[in-house]
XYZ file of C-alpha atoms in Angstrom:
565
model
C 99.516 -7.597 174.656
C 101.471 -5.547 172.289
C 100.118 -4.364 168.983
C 101.673 -2.696 166.088
C 102.139 0.996 166.851
C 100.038 1.944 164.015
C 97.082 0.693 166.053
C 98.241 2.734 169.141
C 97.264 6.237 169.702
C 98.583 8.399 172.398
C 97.388 11.299 174.527
C 98.374 12.801 177.740
C 96.627 14.189 180.774
C 98.808 15.055 183.779
C 97.014 15.445 187.087
C 98.953 16.864 189.958
C 98.419 15.860 193.489
C 100.106 16.484 196.910
C 102.788 14.097 198.023
C 101.927 12.063 200.913
C 104.665 11.380 203.576
C 103.368 7.724 203.611
C 102.396 6.472 200.310
C 99.450 4.013 199.888
C 100.492 0.410 199.730
C 100.879 -1.554 196.461
C 98.298 -3.928 195.231
C 98.342 -7.363 197.019
C 100.863 -9.824 195.816
C 101.143 -13.732 196.109
C 102.626 -15.067 199.245
C 106.261 -15.650 199.417
C 107.335 -19.233 199.492
C 108.052 -20.103 203.054
C 111.592 -19.342 204.342
C 113.568 -19.063 207.680
C 115.020 -16.018 209.477
C 117.529 -16.135 212.318
C 117.348 -13.170 214.536
C 120.690 -12.526 216.413
C 120.750 -9.914 219.242
C 123.845 -10.646 221.240
C 125.554 -7.504 222.772
C 129.021 -6.893 224.154
C 128.621 -3.190 224.654
C 125.429 -0.958 225.049
C 122.274 -3.026 225.227
C 119.037 -1.553 223.828
C 115.938 -2.035 225.693
C 114.134 -2.132 222.392
C 115.541 -5.687 221.462
C 112.626 -7.699 222.779
C 110.196 -5.254 221.082
C 112.160 -5.812 217.821
C 112.122 -9.568 218.045
C 108.318 -9.535 218.519
C 107.975 -7.307 215.529
C 109.897 -9.718 213.415
C 107.830 -12.634 214.790
C 104.827 -10.767 213.765
C 106.021 -10.076 210.435
C 106.921 -13.660 209.923
C 103.601 -14.858 211.041
C 101.901 -12.603 208.460
C 104.604 -12.992 205.866
C 105.176 -16.870 205.612
C 108.763 -16.939 207.309
C 109.672 -18.910 210.436
C 111.753 -16.885 213.049
C 114.330 -18.214 215.367
C 115.608 -15.669 218.011
C 119.061 -16.161 219.605
C 121.822 -14.578 221.396
C 123.993 -17.862 221.298
C 126.737 -17.194 218.759
C 127.536 -20.904 218.691
C 124.764 -21.224 216.180
C 127.071 -19.691 213.678
C 128.148 -22.740 211.983
C 128.086 -23.585 208.345
C 125.483 -26.376 209.036
C 123.327 -24.205 211.161
C 123.319 -21.224 208.911
C 122.423 -23.130 205.861
C 118.944 -23.589 207.253
C 118.252 -19.717 207.072
C 117.659 -17.608 204.070
C 118.571 -14.460 206.055
C 120.190 -13.535 209.417
C 119.090 -10.354 211.139
C 121.581 -8.748 213.679
C 118.997 -6.830 215.739
C 120.947 -3.928 217.714
C 123.846 -6.075 218.284
C 127.023 -4.396 219.908
C 130.666 -5.039 220.216
C 132.520 -8.238 219.415
C 129.922 -11.046 219.294
C 131.511 -13.779 217.039
C 134.699 -15.666 217.491
C 137.029 -16.397 214.563
C 135.358 -19.762 213.508
C 132.004 -18.202 213.709
C 133.021 -15.161 211.694
C 134.432 -17.513 208.950
C 131.306 -19.421 208.850
C 129.081 -16.413 208.587
C 131.425 -14.954 205.803
C 131.037 -18.038 203.835
C 127.286 -18.061 204.300
C 127.040 -14.593 203.072
C 129.302 -14.896 200.202
C 127.703 -18.135 198.967
C 124.315 -16.475 198.793
C 122.844 -15.812 202.234
C 121.031 -12.617 203.363
C 122.072 -10.152 206.126
C 119.807 -7.501 207.796
C 121.265 -5.020 210.128
C 119.229 -2.874 212.356
C 120.463 0.265 214.110
C 123.539 -0.611 216.186
C 124.346 -3.615 214.030
C 126.709 -1.075 212.691
C 128.200 -0.744 216.226
C 129.430 -4.253 216.057
C 132.647 -6.105 215.082
C 134.866 -3.183 214.393
C 138.058 -5.494 213.986
C 136.483 -7.762 211.446
C 137.130 -6.421 208.044
C 134.422 -8.506 206.329
C 131.813 -7.243 208.670
C 132.773 -3.670 207.778
C 132.427 -4.621 204.132
C 129.048 -6.355 204.776
C 127.517 -3.366 206.571
C 129.199 -0.814 204.419
C 130.534 1.415 207.234
C 130.571 1.587 211.153
C 128.839 3.741 213.639
C 130.573 7.113 214.701
C 128.179 9.024 217.078
C 124.714 10.274 217.667
C 123.064 13.406 219.039
C 119.993 13.044 221.388
C 116.885 11.383 220.378
C 114.589 13.879 218.487
C 112.506 14.136 215.258
C 114.006 14.322 211.908
C 113.014 14.151 208.124
C 114.460 11.165 206.099
C 114.625 11.760 202.413
C 113.680 8.662 200.415
C 116.034 8.322 197.393
C 114.868 4.856 196.103
C 111.166 4.245 196.091
C 111.459 0.974 194.189
C 113.093 -1.331 196.845
C 110.587 -3.286 199.021
C 111.890 -1.619 202.048
C 111.060 2.076 200.923
C 108.524 1.571 198.154
C 105.706 2.370 200.612
C 107.215 5.532 201.655
C 106.799 8.986 200.170
C 109.757 11.288 199.246
C 109.784 12.692 202.811
C 109.318 10.533 206.046
C 109.286 12.550 209.342
C 109.757 10.466 212.603
C 111.664 10.230 215.853
C 114.657 8.066 216.490
C 118.340 8.221 217.412
C 119.994 9.349 214.288
C 123.511 7.726 213.672
C 126.503 9.373 212.184
C 128.678 7.031 210.517
C 132.566 6.895 209.775
C 132.000 7.321 206.186
C 129.625 7.411 203.277
C 128.560 4.146 201.652
C 127.444 5.698 198.271
C 130.426 4.180 196.362
C 129.636 0.630 197.402
C 125.819 0.465 198.027
C 122.750 1.715 196.898
C 121.493 4.528 199.108
C 117.854 4.051 199.679
C 117.130 6.935 202.058
C 119.291 9.833 203.693
C 118.912 12.107 206.638
C 118.103 15.746 206.194
C 120.536 17.361 208.758
C 118.604 20.739 208.410
C 115.648 19.042 210.078
C 117.438 18.200 213.474
C 120.394 19.213 215.456
C 123.672 17.422 215.960
C 124.205 15.808 212.724
C 127.864 15.557 211.430
C 127.819 14.133 207.967
C 126.630 17.022 206.094
C 124.431 17.194 202.893
C 124.931 13.458 202.066
C 124.112 11.561 204.990
C 123.072 8.024 204.093
C 120.616 6.238 206.577
C 119.243 3.229 204.898
C 121.069 1.308 201.988
C 121.325 -2.163 200.489
C 124.250 -3.851 198.610
C 125.520 -7.218 197.284
C 128.619 -9.087 198.661
C 129.353 -11.649 195.998
C 126.128 -13.746 195.776
C 124.910 -12.521 199.126
C 122.540 -9.646 199.813
C 122.853 -6.936 202.615
C 120.372 -4.408 203.833
C 120.974 -1.981 206.686
C 118.935 0.788 208.355
C 120.114 3.247 211.078
C 116.641 3.476 212.414
C 115.450 1.162 215.310
C 116.522 2.645 218.726
C 113.272 3.258 220.360
C 110.447 0.892 221.553
C 107.812 3.071 219.995
C 109.449 3.075 216.515
C 108.759 -0.799 216.190
C 105.003 0.123 216.249
C 105.207 2.487 213.374
C 103.651 1.075 210.277
C 106.387 2.723 207.988
C 109.245 1.274 210.037
C 107.591 -2.234 210.237
C 106.938 -2.306 206.442
C 110.665 -1.181 205.995
C 111.990 -4.026 208.174
C 109.829 -6.540 206.228
C 111.050 -5.343 202.987
C 114.718 -5.438 204.072
C 114.235 -9.051 205.256
C 112.442 -10.117 201.962
C 115.279 -8.542 199.918
C 117.800 -10.322 202.068
C 116.133 -13.686 201.758
C 115.819 -13.402 198.046
C 112.057 -13.108 198.099
C 112.008 -9.768 196.172
C 114.591 -8.329 193.794
C 116.288 -4.998 193.729
C 118.931 -3.133 192.004
C 121.397 -2.503 194.775
C 124.404 -1.607 192.760
C 125.864 1.950 193.783
C 124.216 4.555 191.799
C 125.932 8.012 191.429
C 125.939 10.835 188.753
C 122.336 10.476 187.554
C 119.967 13.434 186.756
C 116.362 13.179 187.278
C 114.179 13.380 184.067
C 111.060 12.599 186.197
C 110.658 12.635 189.931
C 107.226 14.392 190.368
C 107.632 17.081 187.648
C 106.583 16.469 184.020
C 108.619 19.703 182.832
C 110.284 18.710 179.563
C 107.838 15.914 178.708
C 105.104 15.869 176.068
C 102.261 13.511 175.242
C 101.639 12.222 171.771
C 98.199 10.543 170.993
C 95.206 9.737 173.184
C 95.186 8.688 176.956
C 97.933 9.629 179.212
C 99.395 9.469 182.688
C 98.121 10.503 186.048
C 100.815 12.108 188.004
C 100.474 11.735 191.811
C 102.982 11.036 194.722
C 106.031 11.131 192.352
C 104.364 8.412 190.216
C 103.124 8.373 186.661
C 100.276 5.817 186.042
C 99.051 5.108 182.577
C 95.553 5.270 181.207
C 93.882 4.964 177.938
C 95.771 4.913 174.749
C 97.643 3.941 172.736
C 100.102 6.706 173.572
C 103.566 7.874 174.402
C 104.809 10.437 177.053
C 108.250 11.436 175.722
C 110.977 13.477 176.938
C 110.745 16.480 174.274
C 113.582 18.452 176.117
C 116.400 16.941 174.040
C 118.065 13.873 172.517
C 120.570 11.602 174.224
C 123.609 9.833 173.079
C 125.425 7.035 175.027
C 123.714 6.944 178.356
C 122.430 4.958 181.131
C 118.831 5.348 181.606
C 117.178 3.961 185.012
C 113.567 3.986 185.771
C 111.404 2.088 188.220
C 108.079 0.556 187.070
C 105.095 -1.548 188.411
C 102.360 -3.534 186.822
C 98.976 -3.981 188.474
C 98.334 -7.263 187.064
C 98.569 -8.742 183.424
C 99.325 -5.197 181.947
C 101.274 -3.740 178.938
C 103.749 -0.909 178.522
C 107.184 -0.272 177.211
C 110.047 2.192 177.293
C 110.997 3.668 173.955
C 114.675 4.869 173.005
C 116.409 6.093 170.047
C 113.611 7.822 168.073
C 113.406 11.287 166.581
C 111.097 14.160 167.680
C 107.598 13.869 166.373
C 104.007 14.408 167.577
C 103.170 11.134 165.742
C 103.722 8.172 168.056
C 104.074 5.862 165.072
C 107.530 7.482 164.634
C 108.782 5.971 167.867
C 107.827 2.517 166.664
C 109.158 3.039 163.209
C 112.446 4.663 164.022
C 113.320 3.620 167.609
C 113.331 0.615 169.688
C 110.701 -0.420 172.631
C 112.049 -2.299 175.577
C 108.836 -4.171 176.597
C 106.880 -4.392 179.909
C 104.525 -7.283 179.626
C 105.243 -10.549 181.694
C 102.890 -12.893 179.668
C 103.239 -12.051 175.878
C 105.483 -14.125 173.456
C 109.182 -14.277 173.955
C 110.000 -11.333 171.642
C 107.408 -9.202 173.121
C 107.549 -9.811 176.839
C 109.335 -7.983 179.601
C 112.923 -7.206 178.717
C 112.612 -7.967 175.113
C 113.555 -5.484 172.408
C 110.040 -5.510 171.121
C 109.897 -7.545 167.850
C 113.627 -7.905 167.418
C 115.169 -9.690 170.301
C 113.852 -11.911 173.231
C 115.282 -11.411 176.660
C 117.368 -14.172 178.391
C 114.305 -15.746 179.852
C 116.096 -17.654 182.622
C 117.866 -14.605 183.728
C 114.622 -12.431 183.219
C 112.686 -14.855 185.341
C 115.179 -14.891 188.160
C 115.257 -11.090 188.371
C 111.649 -10.262 187.718
C 109.371 -9.064 190.614
C 105.679 -10.087 190.253
C 102.780 -7.642 189.593
C 102.075 -5.460 192.527
C 105.798 -4.925 193.232
C 108.276 -2.361 191.731
C 110.979 -3.341 189.384
C 114.053 -1.320 188.042
C 115.210 -1.085 184.457
C 118.472 0.115 183.450
C 118.794 0.733 179.520
C 122.427 0.994 178.850
C 122.865 2.532 175.328
C 126.443 2.813 173.863
C 126.393 3.694 170.339
C 124.198 1.096 168.573
C 124.284 -1.261 171.487
C 121.536 -1.488 173.938
C 121.856 -3.555 177.177
C 118.885 -4.175 179.444
C 119.322 -4.834 183.054
C 116.423 -5.697 185.250
C 116.862 -5.210 189.008
C 120.518 -5.161 188.545
C 120.906 -8.250 186.313
C 121.667 -8.154 182.579
C 118.805 -9.930 180.673
C 119.246 -8.570 177.030
C 122.141 -7.339 174.868
C 120.994 -6.060 171.478
C 122.974 -4.271 168.670
C 121.040 -2.350 165.979
C 122.053 -3.148 162.507
C 118.990 -1.427 160.656
C 120.205 1.475 158.679
C 116.637 3.060 159.169
C 117.170 3.189 162.893
C 119.825 4.413 165.165
C 120.266 4.055 168.941
C 123.215 6.362 168.771
C 121.031 9.466 169.096
C 117.203 9.964 169.986
C 114.657 10.582 172.504
C 113.124 8.726 175.430
C 109.549 7.879 176.098
C 107.216 5.710 178.124
C 104.143 4.160 176.734
C 100.446 4.249 177.936
C 99.102 1.107 176.053
C 95.401 1.169 176.451
C 92.349 0.806 178.901
C 93.104 -1.787 181.356
C 96.851 -1.791 180.936
C 97.867 -0.024 184.275
C 101.648 0.557 184.535
C 103.255 2.908 186.874
C 106.579 4.689 186.700
C 108.792 6.429 189.133
C 112.236 8.165 189.295
C 113.078 8.233 185.723
C 116.877 9.338 185.581
C 119.755 9.462 183.257
C 123.476 9.444 183.359
C 125.353 10.379 180.276
C 128.543 8.516 179.392
C 130.366 10.756 177.146
C 133.487 12.028 178.922
C 132.777 10.104 182.163
C 135.450 8.550 184.021
C 135.369 4.685 183.979
C 134.548 2.982 187.256
C 137.761 1.488 188.734
C 138.606 -0.949 191.627
C 139.066 -4.577 192.270
C 137.169 -7.702 190.681
C 136.470 -9.839 193.701
C 135.641 -13.582 193.237
C 135.557 -16.867 194.899
C 136.871 -16.829 198.485
C 137.166 -13.064 198.622
C 140.139 -13.061 196.357
C 141.059 -10.727 193.458
C 141.430 -10.899 189.730
C 145.309 -10.226 189.473
C 147.739 -9.712 186.689
C 150.729 -12.122 187.549
C 153.741 -10.133 188.773
C 152.224 -6.774 187.687
C 153.513 -7.453 184.192
C 151.897 -5.387 181.545
C 153.238 -7.660 178.564
C 150.870 -9.077 176.124
C 149.778 -12.512 177.122
C 150.421 -11.759 180.913
C 148.844 -14.372 183.172
C 145.548 -13.356 184.945
C 144.847 -15.304 187.984
C 143.038 -15.297 191.386
C 145.339 -13.680 194.276
C 144.660 -12.519 197.745
C 143.606 -8.896 197.547
C 146.415 -6.397 198.271
C 145.155 -3.137 196.694
C 148.057 -3.341 194.095
C 147.808 -1.580 190.629
C 147.764 -5.011 189.045
C 144.489 -5.836 190.842
C 142.769 -2.574 189.927
C 140.435 -2.730 186.846
C 138.495 -0.132 184.944
C 135.087 -0.780 183.501
C 135.541 1.159 180.282
C 132.451 0.645 178.045
C 132.414 -3.317 177.440
C 136.116 -3.744 178.360
C 137.851 -4.494 181.609
C 141.362 -2.623 181.702
C 144.425 -2.802 183.984
C 147.838 -1.597 183.518
C 146.722 0.079 180.219
C 145.550 -3.186 178.533
C 142.424 -5.225 178.354
C 141.227 -8.386 179.857
C 141.222 -10.823 176.903
C 140.015 -14.452 176.196
C 142.466 -16.198 174.078
C 139.913 -18.371 172.583
C 136.137 -19.539 172.681
C 136.519 -23.192 173.779
C 135.918 -24.320 177.369
C 139.439 -23.774 179.141
C 140.643 -20.945 176.895
C 142.970 -18.910 179.051
C 142.252 -15.330 180.087
C 145.161 -12.989 179.685
C 146.220 -9.299 179.544
C 146.498 -8.048 176.038
C 146.710 -4.804 174.096
C 143.150 -3.509 173.531
C 141.936 -4.270 169.918
C 138.184 -3.938 170.220
C 137.674 -7.544 169.435
C 134.973 -9.676 170.900
C 137.192 -11.563 173.219
C 137.791 -8.398 175.057
C 134.018 -7.663 175.463
C 132.579 -8.512 178.989
C 128.974 -8.244 180.238
C 127.476 -8.792 183.621
C 125.243 -11.939 183.343
C 123.090 -13.862 185.966
C 124.382 -15.075 189.184
C 127.226 -12.524 189.267
C 128.831 -13.878 186.118
C 130.996 -12.041 183.748
C 130.170 -13.233 180.098
C 132.704 -13.054 177.311
C 131.214 -11.416 174.243
C 133.124 -13.556 171.747
C 132.332 -17.020 173.174
C 129.220 -16.354 175.345
C 131.128 -18.200 178.102
C 131.875 -17.021 181.655
C 134.964 -15.953 183.412
C 135.966 -18.840 185.457
C 138.590 -19.929 188.156
C 140.122 -23.035 186.525
C 138.948 -26.206 188.272
C 136.881 -24.493 190.943
C 140.125 -23.426 192.565
C 140.500 -20.539 194.993
C 144.233 -20.877 195.822
C 146.577 -17.979 195.027
C 147.758 -18.360 191.436
C 144.563 -20.264 190.062
C 144.404 -19.337 186.502
C 141.430 -17.696 184.941
C 139.860 -19.173 181.958
C 136.404 -19.058 180.070
C 134.046 -21.911 180.478
C 130.322 -22.684 179.809
C 128.348 -20.724 182.235
C 127.060 -22.859 185.172
C 126.449 -20.294 187.884
C 128.997 -22.111 190.310
C 130.909 -19.938 193.000
C 134.080 -20.026 190.881
C 132.050 -17.934 188.142
C 130.638 -15.157 190.513
C 132.456 -11.823 190.401
C 132.023 -8.516 191.947
C 133.472 -5.970 189.602
C 133.805 -2.100 190.353
């Protein structure tokens, strides 16, 4: 439980250890609620002899992991009624054109509506003429050299599919080159190091395993899985299980694209200092707290306007926190008195539990609970600091939005630190990274909503009050939006809610900085208006071209789910 920082003392001991290729597994976690998985292995091109081995692997995983497995090569199963019975569908070494038009439509609706997809190896050598499938996987197979040993570099060690791996994973497989990188649309979990094998053609950035969201659905893909022998490897088996659990919604992850971050900690504690007793062990690219109360803080410099991401895991009912916006000091009380703590503790009071700004603002409990992985599993925080505003994202979902009004404190400039709370409070951290926002280019692209249609400015008009609507995506400038701070901008103007009542129209308007032009990512893919607290909504649940956009009380329906740039 959190105490006042006056009762916390901090110290640091850093123990360096050699990184293992395959990390030790996390503590045991509670069994997943039962679910169902469809394994689809139809081929219309090359057929891998590892398919039966792969099916047996997934059956074994299901028997141990509390999910039922149905294996089929019958594409007639791809109907809305049939797919509704599965939390995830695995495309296991499929090739070629395996679904007809009606089956494609049913599967697209299933995924966009919240279903899960797992693609293994030649799943990317499938359905080249179906645009949605390309969007779902992220890219297509291009070529491969001979089967050989190579080293996989693990970028994300928080996702359930890769958390068990060390930073480097050496194994033998058939290594795919792809038609393009997925880095702008997916979270890359692992890449191939082309210097460790011959014949790779993608260069220094060669994604190999990744995850992404497609509206309400979840997608996981790995290029591994060619050889029969590979399916017996513990590391690969755990990767497949983690991918299935993510796709089925049994574990959460931040699968938003991630680019432009600089490591503050990824194994080296250079630039960090400890204040107070206790500290952190440093092993396998992981900091684990002991003793305390204390604070390991980045003393190298202060930061202003940034996105801070870090991965953390509790062993049980433990306590820690992330501090931001505090001045340099060897006194740990300074961080408490002058900065803010984003809490890590799943069982304390609302203003002192995970995602809360400790003592100041509770997290959105429903959103927090929906996004939180239990003790024993990794979670990812993003702390987005813009001036005096602090937004907290847990596994990609916004769970808190806090603005400092205390003249004694300031989020606008300060240091960053992680807490070692005390004996028995064992919390681990990985991959602490930062992206500074000053001078960065806003993210741009379409905002895709219900039925795969785009947020569109009617007729391309830039006049104040221009209608904003749903329309079939066409790539036009009037469907291109920039995420600029808390605003969404197109044609040089802002997405604006004309009022706060249910049904208030959303329009294009000159940017004023008002609350009606502030938008935040909420739960279930929602876009929440800062003035009203209501959600961007396709009027009447419509999906036809020309459907007007409004704000409406948030309810999580398909017409309130959006995929912004």
